[in-house]
Structures are given as structure tokens and as C-alpha cells.
Tab-separated table of N, CA and C in Angstrom:
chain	number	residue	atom	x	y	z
A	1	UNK	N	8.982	-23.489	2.011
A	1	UNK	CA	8.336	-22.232	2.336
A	1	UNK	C	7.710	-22.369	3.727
A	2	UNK	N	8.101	-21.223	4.566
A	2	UNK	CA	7.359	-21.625	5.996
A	2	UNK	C	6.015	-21.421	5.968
A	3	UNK	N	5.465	-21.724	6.988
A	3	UNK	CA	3.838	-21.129	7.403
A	3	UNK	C	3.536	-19.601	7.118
A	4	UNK	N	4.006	-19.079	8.070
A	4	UNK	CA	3.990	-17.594	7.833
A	4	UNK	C	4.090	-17.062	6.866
A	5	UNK	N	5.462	-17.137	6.000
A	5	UNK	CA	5.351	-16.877	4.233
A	5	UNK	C	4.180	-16.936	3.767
A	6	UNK	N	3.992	-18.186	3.508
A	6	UNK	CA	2.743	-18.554	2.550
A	6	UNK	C	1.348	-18.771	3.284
A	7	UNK	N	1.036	-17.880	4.672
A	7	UNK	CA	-0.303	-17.279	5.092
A	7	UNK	C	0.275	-15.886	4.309
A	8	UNK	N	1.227	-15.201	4.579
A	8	UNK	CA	1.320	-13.923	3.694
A	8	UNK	C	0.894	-13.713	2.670
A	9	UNK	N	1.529	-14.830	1.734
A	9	UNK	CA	1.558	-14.751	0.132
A	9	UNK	C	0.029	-15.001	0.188
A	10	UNK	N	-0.961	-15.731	0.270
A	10	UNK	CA	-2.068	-16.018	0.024
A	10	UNK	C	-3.072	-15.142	0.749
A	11	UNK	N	-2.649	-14.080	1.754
A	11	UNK	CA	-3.111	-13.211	1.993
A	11	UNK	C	-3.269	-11.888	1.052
A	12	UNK	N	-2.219	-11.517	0.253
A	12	UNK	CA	-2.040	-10.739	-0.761
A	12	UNK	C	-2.303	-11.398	-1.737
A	13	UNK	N	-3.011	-12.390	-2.117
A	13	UNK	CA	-3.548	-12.762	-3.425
A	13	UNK	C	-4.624	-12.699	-3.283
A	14	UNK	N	-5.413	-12.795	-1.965
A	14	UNK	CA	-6.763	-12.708	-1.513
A	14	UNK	C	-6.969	-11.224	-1.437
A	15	UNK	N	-6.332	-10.500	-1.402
A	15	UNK	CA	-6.176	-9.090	-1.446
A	15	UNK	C	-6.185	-8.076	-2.670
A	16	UNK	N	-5.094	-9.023	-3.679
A	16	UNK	CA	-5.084	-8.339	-4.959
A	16	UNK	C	-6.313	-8.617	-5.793
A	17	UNK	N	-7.409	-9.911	-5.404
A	17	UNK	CA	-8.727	-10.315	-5.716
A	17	UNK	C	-9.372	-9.577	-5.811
A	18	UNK	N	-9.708	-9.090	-4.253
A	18	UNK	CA	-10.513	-8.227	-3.615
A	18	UNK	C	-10.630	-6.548	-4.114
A	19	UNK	N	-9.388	-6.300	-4.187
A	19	UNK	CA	-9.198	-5.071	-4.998
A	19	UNK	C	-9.176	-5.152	-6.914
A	20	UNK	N	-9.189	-6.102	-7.606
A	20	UNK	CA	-9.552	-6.300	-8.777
A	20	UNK	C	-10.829	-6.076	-9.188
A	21	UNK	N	-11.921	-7.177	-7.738
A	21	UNK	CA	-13.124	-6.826	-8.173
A	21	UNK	C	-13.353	-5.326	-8.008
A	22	UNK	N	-13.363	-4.810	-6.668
A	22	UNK	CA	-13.825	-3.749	-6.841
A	22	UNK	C	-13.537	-2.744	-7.577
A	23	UNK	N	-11.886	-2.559	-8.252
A	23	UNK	CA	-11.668	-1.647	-9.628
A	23	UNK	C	-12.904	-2.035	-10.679
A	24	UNK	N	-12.914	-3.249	-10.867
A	24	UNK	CA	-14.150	-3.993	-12.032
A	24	UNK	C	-15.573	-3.174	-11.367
A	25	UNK	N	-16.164	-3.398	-10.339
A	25	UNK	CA	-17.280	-2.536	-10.621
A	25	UNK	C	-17.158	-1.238	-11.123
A	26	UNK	N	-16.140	-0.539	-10.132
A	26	UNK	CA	-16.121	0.521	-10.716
A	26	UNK	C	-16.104	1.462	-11.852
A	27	UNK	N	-15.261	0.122	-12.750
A	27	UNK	CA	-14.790	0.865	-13.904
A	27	UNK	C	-16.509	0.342	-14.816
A	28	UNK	N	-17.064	-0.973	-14.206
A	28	UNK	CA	-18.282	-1.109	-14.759
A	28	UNK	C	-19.328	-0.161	-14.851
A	29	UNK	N	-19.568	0.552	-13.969
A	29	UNK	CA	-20.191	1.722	-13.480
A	29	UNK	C	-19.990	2.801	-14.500
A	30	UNK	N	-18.407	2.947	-15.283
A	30	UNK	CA	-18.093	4.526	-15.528
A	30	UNK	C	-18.224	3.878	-17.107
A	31	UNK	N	-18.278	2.760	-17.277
A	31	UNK	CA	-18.607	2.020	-18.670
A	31	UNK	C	-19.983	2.002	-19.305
A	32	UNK	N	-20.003	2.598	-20.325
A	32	UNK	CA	-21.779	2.170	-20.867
A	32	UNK	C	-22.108	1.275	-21.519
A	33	UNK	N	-21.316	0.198	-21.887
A	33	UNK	CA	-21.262	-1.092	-22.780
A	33	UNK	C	-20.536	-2.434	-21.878
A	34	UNK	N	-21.519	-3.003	-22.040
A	34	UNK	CA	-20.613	-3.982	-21.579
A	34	UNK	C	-19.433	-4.979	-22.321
A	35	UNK	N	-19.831	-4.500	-23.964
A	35	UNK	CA	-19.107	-5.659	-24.482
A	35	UNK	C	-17.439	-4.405	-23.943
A	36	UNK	N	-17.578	-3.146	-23.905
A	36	UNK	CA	-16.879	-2.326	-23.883
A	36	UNK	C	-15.978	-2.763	-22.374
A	37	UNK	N	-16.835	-2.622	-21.510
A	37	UNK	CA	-16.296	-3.417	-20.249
A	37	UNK	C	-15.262	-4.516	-20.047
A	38	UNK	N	-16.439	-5.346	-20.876
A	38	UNK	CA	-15.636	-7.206	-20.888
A	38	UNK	C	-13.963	-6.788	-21.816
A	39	UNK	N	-13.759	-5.670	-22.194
A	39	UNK	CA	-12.111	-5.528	-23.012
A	39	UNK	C	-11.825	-5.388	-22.545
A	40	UNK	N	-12.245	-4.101	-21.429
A	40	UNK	CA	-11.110	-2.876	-20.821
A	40	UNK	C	-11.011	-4.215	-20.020
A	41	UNK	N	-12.080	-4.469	-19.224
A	41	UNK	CA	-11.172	-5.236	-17.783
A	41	UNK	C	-10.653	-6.789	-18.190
A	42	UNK	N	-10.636	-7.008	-19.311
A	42	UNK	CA	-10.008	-8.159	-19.895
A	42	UNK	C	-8.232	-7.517	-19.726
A	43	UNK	N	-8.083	-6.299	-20.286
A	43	UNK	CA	-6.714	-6.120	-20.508
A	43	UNK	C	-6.027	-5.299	-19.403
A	44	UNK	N	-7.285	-4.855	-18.417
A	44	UNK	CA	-6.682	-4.295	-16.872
A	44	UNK	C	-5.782	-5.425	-16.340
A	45	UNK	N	-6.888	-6.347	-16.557
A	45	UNK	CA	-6.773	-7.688	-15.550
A	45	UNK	C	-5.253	-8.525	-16.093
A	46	UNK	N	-5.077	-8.508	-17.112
A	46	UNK	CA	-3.479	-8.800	-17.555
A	46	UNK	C	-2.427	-7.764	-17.198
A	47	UNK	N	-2.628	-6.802	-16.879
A	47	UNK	CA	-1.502	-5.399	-16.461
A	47	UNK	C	-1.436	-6.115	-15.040
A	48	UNK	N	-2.356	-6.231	-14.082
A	48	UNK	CA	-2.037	-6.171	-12.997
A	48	UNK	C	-1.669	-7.745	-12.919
A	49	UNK	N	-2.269	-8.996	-13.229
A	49	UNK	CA	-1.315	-9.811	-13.272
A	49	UNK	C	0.245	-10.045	-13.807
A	50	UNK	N	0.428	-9.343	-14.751
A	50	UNK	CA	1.770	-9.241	-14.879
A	50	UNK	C	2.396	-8.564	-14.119
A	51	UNK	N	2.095	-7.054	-13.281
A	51	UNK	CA	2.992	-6.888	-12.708
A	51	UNK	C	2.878	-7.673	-11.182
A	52	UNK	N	1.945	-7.975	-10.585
A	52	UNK	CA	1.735	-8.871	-9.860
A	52	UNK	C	2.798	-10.206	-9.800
A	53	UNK	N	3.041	-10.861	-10.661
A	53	UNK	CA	3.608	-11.973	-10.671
A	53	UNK	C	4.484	-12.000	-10.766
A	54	UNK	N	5.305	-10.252	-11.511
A	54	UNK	CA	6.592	-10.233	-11.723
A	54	UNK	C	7.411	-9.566	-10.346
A	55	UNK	N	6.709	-9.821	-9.183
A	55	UNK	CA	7.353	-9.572	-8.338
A	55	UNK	C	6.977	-10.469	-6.986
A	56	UNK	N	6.570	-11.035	-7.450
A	56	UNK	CA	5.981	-12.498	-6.563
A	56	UNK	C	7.709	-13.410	-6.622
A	57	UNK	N	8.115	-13.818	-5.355
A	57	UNK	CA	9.394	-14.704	-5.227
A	57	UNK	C	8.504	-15.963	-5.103
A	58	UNK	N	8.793	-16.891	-6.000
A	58	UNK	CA	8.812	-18.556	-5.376
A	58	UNK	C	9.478	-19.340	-4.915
């Protein structure tokens, strides 16, 4: 894998982070429970890793 690639790839993982948390506050915010919270973004957080990864080349 060259340099460039994988400053890319780890740029968009630092990215898809960045935008995870901030869906997570948000959706923390529109949540009145937290145990309610800790699900939803338990099972957000598997949607977007799966599709995340399923289009990640190694």
C-alpha cells in the first residue's frame, strides 16, 4: 500500500470518527434516557461500521 493510499484511508477513518461522534451527541440530545441512548447508538454504530467496512479495499 503506498503512502498516499493509506494517509487517505486513515484520513477517512479519522473522519468517519469525527462524524460518529457528533451524530452521538446529537442523537444524545434528542434522547431522554440514556440507557435509551447507550442502544440506539450501540446499533447506529454497527450500521455504519458495516457499511463502512464493506466498502473499504485492503
Amino acid at each position: 500500500m503506498n503512502k498516499d493510499k493509506l494517509n487517505s484511508q486513515m484520513q477517512e477513518e479519522k473522519d468517519a470518527l469525527v462524524a460518529r461522534g457528533a451524530l452521538g451527541v446529537l442523537i444524545y440530545e434528542l434522547v431522554d434516557t440514556e440507557q435509551l441512548f447507550d442502544r440506539f447508538f450501540i446499533k447506529l454504530t454497527k450500521i455504519i461500521d458495516n457499511a463502512y467496512y464493506s466498502t473499504v479495499q485492503y
